[in-house]
Short mmCIF file of C-alpha atoms and ligand atoms in Angstrom, two decimals:
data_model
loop_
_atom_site.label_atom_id
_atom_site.label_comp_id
_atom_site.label_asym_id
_atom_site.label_seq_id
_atom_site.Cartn_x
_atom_site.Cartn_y
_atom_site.Cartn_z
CA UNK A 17 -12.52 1.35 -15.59
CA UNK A 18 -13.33 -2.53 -15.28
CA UNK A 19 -16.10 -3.98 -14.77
CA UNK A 20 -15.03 -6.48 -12.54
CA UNK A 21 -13.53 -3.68 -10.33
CA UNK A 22 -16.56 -1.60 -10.49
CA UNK A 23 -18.93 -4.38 -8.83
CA UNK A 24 -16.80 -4.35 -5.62
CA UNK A 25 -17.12 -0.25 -5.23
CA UNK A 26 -19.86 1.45 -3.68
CA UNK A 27 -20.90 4.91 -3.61
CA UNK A 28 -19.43 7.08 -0.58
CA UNK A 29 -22.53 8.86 0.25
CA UNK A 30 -25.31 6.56 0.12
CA UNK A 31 -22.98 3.54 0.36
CA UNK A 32 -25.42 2.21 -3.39
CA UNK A 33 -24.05 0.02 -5.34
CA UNK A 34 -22.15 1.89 -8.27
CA UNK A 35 -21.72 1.16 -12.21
CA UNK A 36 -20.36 2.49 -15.46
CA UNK A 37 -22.02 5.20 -16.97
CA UNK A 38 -19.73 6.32 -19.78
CA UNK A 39 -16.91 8.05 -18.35
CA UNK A 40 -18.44 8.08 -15.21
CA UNK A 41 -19.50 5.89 -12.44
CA UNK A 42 -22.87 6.52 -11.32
CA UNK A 43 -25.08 5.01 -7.91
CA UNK A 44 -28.45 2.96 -8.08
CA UNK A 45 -29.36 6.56 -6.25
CA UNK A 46 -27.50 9.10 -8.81
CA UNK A 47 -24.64 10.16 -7.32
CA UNK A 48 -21.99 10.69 -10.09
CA UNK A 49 -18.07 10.07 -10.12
CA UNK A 50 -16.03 11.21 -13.15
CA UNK A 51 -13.18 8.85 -14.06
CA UNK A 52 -10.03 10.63 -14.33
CA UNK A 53 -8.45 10.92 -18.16
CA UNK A 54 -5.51 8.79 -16.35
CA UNK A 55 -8.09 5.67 -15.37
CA UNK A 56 -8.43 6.27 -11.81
CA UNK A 57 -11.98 7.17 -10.39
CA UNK A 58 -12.13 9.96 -7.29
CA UNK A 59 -14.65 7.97 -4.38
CA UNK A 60 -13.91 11.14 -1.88
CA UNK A 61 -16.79 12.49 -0.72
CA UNK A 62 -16.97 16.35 -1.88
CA UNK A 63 -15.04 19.01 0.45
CA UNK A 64 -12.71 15.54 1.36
CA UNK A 65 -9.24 16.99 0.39
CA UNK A 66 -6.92 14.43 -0.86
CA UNK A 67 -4.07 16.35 0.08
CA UNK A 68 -2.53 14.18 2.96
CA UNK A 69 -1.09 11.03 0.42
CA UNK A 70 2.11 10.98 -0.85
CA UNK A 71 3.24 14.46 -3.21
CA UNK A 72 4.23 14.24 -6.64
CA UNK A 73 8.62 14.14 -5.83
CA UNK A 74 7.75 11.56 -3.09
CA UNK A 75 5.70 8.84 -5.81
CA UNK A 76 8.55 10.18 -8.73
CA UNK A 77 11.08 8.88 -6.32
CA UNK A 78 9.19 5.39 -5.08
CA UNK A 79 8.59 4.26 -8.69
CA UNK A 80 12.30 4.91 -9.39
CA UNK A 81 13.81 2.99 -5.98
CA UNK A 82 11.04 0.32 -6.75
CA UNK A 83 11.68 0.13 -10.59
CA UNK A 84 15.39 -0.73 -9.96
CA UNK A 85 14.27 -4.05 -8.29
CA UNK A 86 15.39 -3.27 -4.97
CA UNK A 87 12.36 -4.74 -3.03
CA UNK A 88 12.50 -7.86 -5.80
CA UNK A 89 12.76 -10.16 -2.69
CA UNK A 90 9.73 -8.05 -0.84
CA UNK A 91 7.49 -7.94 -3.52
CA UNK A 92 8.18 -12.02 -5.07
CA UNK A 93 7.53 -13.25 -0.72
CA UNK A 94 4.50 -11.07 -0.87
CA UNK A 95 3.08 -12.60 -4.02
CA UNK A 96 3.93 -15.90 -3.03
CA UNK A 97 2.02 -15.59 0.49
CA UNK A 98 -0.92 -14.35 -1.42
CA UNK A 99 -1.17 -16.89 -4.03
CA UNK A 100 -0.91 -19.57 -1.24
CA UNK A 101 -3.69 -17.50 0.30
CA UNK A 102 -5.88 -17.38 -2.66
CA UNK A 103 -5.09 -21.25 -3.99
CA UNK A 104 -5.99 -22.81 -0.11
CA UNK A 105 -8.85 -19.98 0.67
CA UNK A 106 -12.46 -21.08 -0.78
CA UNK A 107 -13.17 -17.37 -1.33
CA UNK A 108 -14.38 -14.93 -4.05
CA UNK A 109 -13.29 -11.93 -4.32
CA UNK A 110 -10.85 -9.46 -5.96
CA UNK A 111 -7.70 -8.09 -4.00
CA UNK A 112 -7.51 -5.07 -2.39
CA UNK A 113 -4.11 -2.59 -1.41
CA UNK A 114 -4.60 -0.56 0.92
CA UNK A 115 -2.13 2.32 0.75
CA UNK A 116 -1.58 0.91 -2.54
CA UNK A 117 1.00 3.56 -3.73
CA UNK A 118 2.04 3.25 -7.48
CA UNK A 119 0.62 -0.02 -7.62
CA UNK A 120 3.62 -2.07 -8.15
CA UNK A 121 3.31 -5.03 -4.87
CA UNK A 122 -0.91 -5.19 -6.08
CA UNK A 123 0.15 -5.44 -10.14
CA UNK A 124 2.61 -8.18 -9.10
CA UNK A 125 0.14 -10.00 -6.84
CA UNK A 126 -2.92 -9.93 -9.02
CA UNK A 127 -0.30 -11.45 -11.68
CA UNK A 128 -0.10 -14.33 -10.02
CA UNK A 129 -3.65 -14.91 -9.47
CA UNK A 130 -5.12 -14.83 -13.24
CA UNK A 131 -8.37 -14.93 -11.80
CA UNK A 132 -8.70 -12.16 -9.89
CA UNK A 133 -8.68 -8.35 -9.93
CA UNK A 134 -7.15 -5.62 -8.07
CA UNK A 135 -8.41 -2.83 -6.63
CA UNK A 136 -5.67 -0.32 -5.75
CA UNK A 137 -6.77 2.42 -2.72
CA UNK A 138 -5.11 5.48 -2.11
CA UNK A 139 -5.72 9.43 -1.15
CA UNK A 140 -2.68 10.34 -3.55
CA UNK A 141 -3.69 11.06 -6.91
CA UNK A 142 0.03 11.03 -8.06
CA UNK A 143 0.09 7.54 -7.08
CA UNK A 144 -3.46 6.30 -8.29
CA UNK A 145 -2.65 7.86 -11.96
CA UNK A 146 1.07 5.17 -11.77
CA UNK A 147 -1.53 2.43 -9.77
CA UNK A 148 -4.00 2.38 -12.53
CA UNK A 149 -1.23 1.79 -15.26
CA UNK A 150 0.18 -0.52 -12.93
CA UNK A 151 -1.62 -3.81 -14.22
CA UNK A 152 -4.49 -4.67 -16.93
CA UNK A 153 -6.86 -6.07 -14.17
CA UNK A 154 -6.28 -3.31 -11.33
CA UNK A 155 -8.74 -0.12 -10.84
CA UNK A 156 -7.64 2.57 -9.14
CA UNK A 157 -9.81 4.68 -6.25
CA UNK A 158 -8.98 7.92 -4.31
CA UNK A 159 -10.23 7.36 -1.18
CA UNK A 160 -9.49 7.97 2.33
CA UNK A 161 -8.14 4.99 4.75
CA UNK A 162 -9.74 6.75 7.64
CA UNK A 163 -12.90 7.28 6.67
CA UNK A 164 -15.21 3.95 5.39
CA UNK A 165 -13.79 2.27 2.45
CA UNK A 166 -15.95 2.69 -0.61
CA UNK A 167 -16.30 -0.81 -1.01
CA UNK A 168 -18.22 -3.47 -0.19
CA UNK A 169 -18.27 -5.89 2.44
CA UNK A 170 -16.45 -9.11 2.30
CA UNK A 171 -15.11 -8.32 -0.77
CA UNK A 172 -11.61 -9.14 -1.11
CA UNK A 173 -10.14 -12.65 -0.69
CA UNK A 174 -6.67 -10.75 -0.03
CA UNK A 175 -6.00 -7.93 1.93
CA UNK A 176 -2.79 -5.88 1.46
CA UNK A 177 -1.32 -3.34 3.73
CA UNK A 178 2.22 -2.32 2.80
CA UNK A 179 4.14 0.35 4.97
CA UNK A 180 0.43 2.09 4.56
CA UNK A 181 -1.78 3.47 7.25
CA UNK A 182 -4.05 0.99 8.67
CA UNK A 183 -7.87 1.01 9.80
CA UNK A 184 -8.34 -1.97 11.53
CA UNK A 185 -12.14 -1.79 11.22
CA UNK A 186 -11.92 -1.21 7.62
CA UNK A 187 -9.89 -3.78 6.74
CA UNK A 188 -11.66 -6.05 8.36
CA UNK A 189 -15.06 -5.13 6.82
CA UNK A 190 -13.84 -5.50 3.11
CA UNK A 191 -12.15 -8.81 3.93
CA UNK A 192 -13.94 -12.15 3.43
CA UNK A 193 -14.19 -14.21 6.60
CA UNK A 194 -11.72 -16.83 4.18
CA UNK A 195 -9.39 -14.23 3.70
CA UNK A 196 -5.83 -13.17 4.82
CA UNK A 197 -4.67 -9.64 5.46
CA UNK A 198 -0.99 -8.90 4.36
CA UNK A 199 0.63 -6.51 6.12
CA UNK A 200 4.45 -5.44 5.26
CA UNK A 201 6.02 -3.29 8.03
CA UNK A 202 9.61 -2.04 8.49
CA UNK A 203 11.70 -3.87 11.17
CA UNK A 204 14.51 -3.30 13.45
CA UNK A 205 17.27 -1.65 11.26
CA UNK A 206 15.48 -1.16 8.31
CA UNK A 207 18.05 1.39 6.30
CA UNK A 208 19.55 1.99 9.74
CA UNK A 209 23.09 2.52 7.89
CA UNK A 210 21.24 5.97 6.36
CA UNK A 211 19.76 6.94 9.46
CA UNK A 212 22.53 8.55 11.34
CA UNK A 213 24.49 10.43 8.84
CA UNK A 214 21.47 11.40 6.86
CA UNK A 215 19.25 12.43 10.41
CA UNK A 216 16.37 10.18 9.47
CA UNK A 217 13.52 9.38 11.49
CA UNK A 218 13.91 6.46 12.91
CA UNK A 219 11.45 3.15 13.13
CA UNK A 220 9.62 2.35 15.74
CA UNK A 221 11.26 -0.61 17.70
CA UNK A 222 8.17 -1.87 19.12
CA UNK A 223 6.52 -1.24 15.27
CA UNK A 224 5.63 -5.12 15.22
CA UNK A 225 4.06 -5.74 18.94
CA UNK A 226 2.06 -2.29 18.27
CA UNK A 227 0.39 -3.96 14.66
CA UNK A 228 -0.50 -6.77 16.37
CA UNK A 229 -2.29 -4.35 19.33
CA UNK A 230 -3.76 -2.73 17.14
CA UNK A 231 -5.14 -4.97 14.49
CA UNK A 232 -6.26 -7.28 17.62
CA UNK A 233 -10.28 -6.52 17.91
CA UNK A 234 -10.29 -7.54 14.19
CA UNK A 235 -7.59 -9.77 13.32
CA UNK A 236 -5.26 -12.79 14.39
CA UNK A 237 -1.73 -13.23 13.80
CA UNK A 238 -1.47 -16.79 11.87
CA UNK A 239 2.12 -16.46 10.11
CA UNK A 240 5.17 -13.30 10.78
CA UNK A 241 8.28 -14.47 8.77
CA UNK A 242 11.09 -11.44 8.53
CA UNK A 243 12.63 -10.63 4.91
CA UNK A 244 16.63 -9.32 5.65
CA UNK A 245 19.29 -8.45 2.98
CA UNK A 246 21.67 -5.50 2.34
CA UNK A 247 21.07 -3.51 -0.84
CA UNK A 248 24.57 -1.58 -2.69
CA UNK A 249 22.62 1.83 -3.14
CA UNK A 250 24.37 4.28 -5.42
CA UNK A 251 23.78 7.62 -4.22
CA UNK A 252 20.87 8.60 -6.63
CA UNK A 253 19.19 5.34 -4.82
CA UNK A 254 20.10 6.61 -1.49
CA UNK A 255 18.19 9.87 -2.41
CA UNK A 256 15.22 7.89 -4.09
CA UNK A 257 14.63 5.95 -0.92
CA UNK A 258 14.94 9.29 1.42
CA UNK A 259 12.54 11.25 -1.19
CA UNK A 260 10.11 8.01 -0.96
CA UNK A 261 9.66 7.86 3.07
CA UNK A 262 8.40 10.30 6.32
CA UNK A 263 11.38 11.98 5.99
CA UNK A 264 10.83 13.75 2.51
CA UNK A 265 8.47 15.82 4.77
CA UNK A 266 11.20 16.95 7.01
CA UNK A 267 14.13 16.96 5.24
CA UNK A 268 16.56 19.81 3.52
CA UNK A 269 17.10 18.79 0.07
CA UNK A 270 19.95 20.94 0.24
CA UNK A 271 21.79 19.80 3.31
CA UNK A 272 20.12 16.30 2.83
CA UNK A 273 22.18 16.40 -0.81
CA UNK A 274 25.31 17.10 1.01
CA UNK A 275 25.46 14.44 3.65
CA UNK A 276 24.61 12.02 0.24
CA UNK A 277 27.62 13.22 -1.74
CA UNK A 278 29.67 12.10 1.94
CA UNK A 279 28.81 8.77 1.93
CA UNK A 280 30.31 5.67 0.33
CA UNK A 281 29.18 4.85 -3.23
CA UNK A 282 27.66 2.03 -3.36
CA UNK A 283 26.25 2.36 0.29
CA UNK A 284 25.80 -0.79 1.81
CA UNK A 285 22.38 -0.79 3.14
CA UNK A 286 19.97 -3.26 5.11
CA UNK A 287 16.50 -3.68 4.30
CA UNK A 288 14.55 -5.25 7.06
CA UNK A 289 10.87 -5.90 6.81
CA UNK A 290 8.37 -7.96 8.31
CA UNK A 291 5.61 -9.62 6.57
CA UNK A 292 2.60 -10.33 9.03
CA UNK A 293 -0.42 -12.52 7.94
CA UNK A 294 -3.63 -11.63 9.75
CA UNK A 295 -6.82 -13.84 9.78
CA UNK A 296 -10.23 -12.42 10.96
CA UNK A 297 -10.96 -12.94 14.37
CA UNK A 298 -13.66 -14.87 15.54
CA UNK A 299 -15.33 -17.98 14.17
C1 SAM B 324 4.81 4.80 2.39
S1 SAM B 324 3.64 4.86 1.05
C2 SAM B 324 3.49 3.11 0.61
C3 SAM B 324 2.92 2.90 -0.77
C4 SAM B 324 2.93 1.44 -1.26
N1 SAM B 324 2.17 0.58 -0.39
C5 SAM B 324 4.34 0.95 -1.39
O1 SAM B 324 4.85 0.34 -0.45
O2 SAM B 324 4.95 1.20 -2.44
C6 SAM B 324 2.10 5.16 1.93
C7 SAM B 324 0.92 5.36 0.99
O3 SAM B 324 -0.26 5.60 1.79
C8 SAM B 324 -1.00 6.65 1.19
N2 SAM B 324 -1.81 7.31 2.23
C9 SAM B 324 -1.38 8.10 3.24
N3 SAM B 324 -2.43 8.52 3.97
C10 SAM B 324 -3.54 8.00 3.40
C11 SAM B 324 -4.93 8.08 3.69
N4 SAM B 324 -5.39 8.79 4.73
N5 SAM B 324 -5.79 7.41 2.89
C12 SAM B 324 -5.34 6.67 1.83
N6 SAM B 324 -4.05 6.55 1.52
C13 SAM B 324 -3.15 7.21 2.29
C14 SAM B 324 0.06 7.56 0.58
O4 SAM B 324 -0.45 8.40 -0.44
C15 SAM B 324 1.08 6.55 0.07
O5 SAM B 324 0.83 6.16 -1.26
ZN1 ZN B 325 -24.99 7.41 -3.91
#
């Protein structure tokens, strides 16, 4: 794992700094974390069970939908904001995904900025063995959003958050007072042609309003700008971008199959997503 990645992790016990020790990572107090044979390092505390990120189908299916370039548009505004961020912040620090998922919005963001490393955080370790492939200067960590990061404060000059859980507190702490948090969400009729026939759930209306609640003890809305366009989705994309979201957990691949094979091939299908800048609050 890099060693640029390594000095922004800390150990989840004693919260000591950590460092490479072979294939390990080892504390100033000698706690020891293997690094998996795929590149990604485990920060869960022991008894922690990493079992509530994304499954195995579910990160299959996002690299595929995300590999065919449908979120092009998503991913190029995202890397845009955040090398605006990073060129007009006077920060150090790496950036950090939270939610990071195969890695693909971080490896295109920390491409931009040849300066910087990423640090890619998730509870899935399907997704952290694609994150820490994803990019030459990303490290990948299994950790849990709702527990404390295992990183340390102030560290990142970016903040991502992208259709990801969120822990306000958290991503506060590991954000640089110069920095920007980057939060995607889905908005108002987001797929909403694949949502009736197919039974999906459906977004929360209010989804926006609610981030800004929630994030509001820690952050401040500087900059929302929307990102709209309709996709052609052959039916193998249709089932990509079902297997990738909340409903894979609900879902009858069987009957969820069928109502596919009814619909129009290509599908014409919105995506609508808001991107959300966040400063820190306060002074
Ligand atoms: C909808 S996916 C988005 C992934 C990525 N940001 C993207 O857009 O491609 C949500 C991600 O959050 C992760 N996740 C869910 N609960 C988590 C938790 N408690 N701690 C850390 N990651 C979590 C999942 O494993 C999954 O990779
Ligand atoms: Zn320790």
């Amino acid at each position: 794992m890099l060693d640029d990645v390594i000095r922004y992790l800390v150990c989840p016990y004693c919260g000591a700094y950590t460092s490479c020790d072979g294939g390990s990572l080892r504390c100033t107090a000698g706690h020891v974390f293997d690094v998996a044979r795929q590149g990604y390092v485990s920060l869960l505390p022991a008894g922690v069970r990493g079992d509530n990120g994304d499954t195995a189908a579910m990160v299959q299916a996002r690299a595929d939908f995300l590999a065919a370039g449908h979120y092009a548009g998503i991913v190029a505004d995202l890397a845009h904001a955040a090398a605006e961020v990073a060129a007009t912040r006077d920060a150090e620090g790496c950036v950090i995904d939270v939610g990071a998922g195969t890695g693909y919005y971080l490896a295109a963001v920390v491409d931009r900025l040849p300066d910087r490393v990423g640090l890619a955080l998730d509870v899935s370790k399907f997704a952290l063995r694609r994150a820490a492939r994803a990019h030459e200067r990303i490290g990948a960590v299994a950790c849990d959003v709702w527990r404390q990061l295992p990183v340390t404060d102030s560290a990142a000059v970016v903040v991502l958050n992208i259709f990801a859980p969120r822990n306000g507190a958290e991503l506060r702490r590991v954000l640089s007072s110069a920095g920007r948090l980057l939060v995607v969400t889905p908005s108002r009729g987001h797929l909403g042609e694949l949502v009736q026939p197919l039974s999906l759930l459906t977004i929360d209306e209010r989804k926006d309003e609610r981030l800004a609640e929630k994030l509001t003890p820690y952050f401040t809305l500087v900059d929302r700008c929307e990102h709209r366009s309709t996709l052609r989705l052959s039916h193998r994309d249709v089932t990509a971008v079902v297997a990738m979201g909340p409903s894979a957990w609900h879902a009858d691949p069987t009957i969820l199959a069928d109502r596919i094979g009814h619909l129009p091939d290509p599908m014409p299908t919105t995506v609508a997503v808001t991107l959300s800048t966040f400063r820190p609050t306060g002074p």
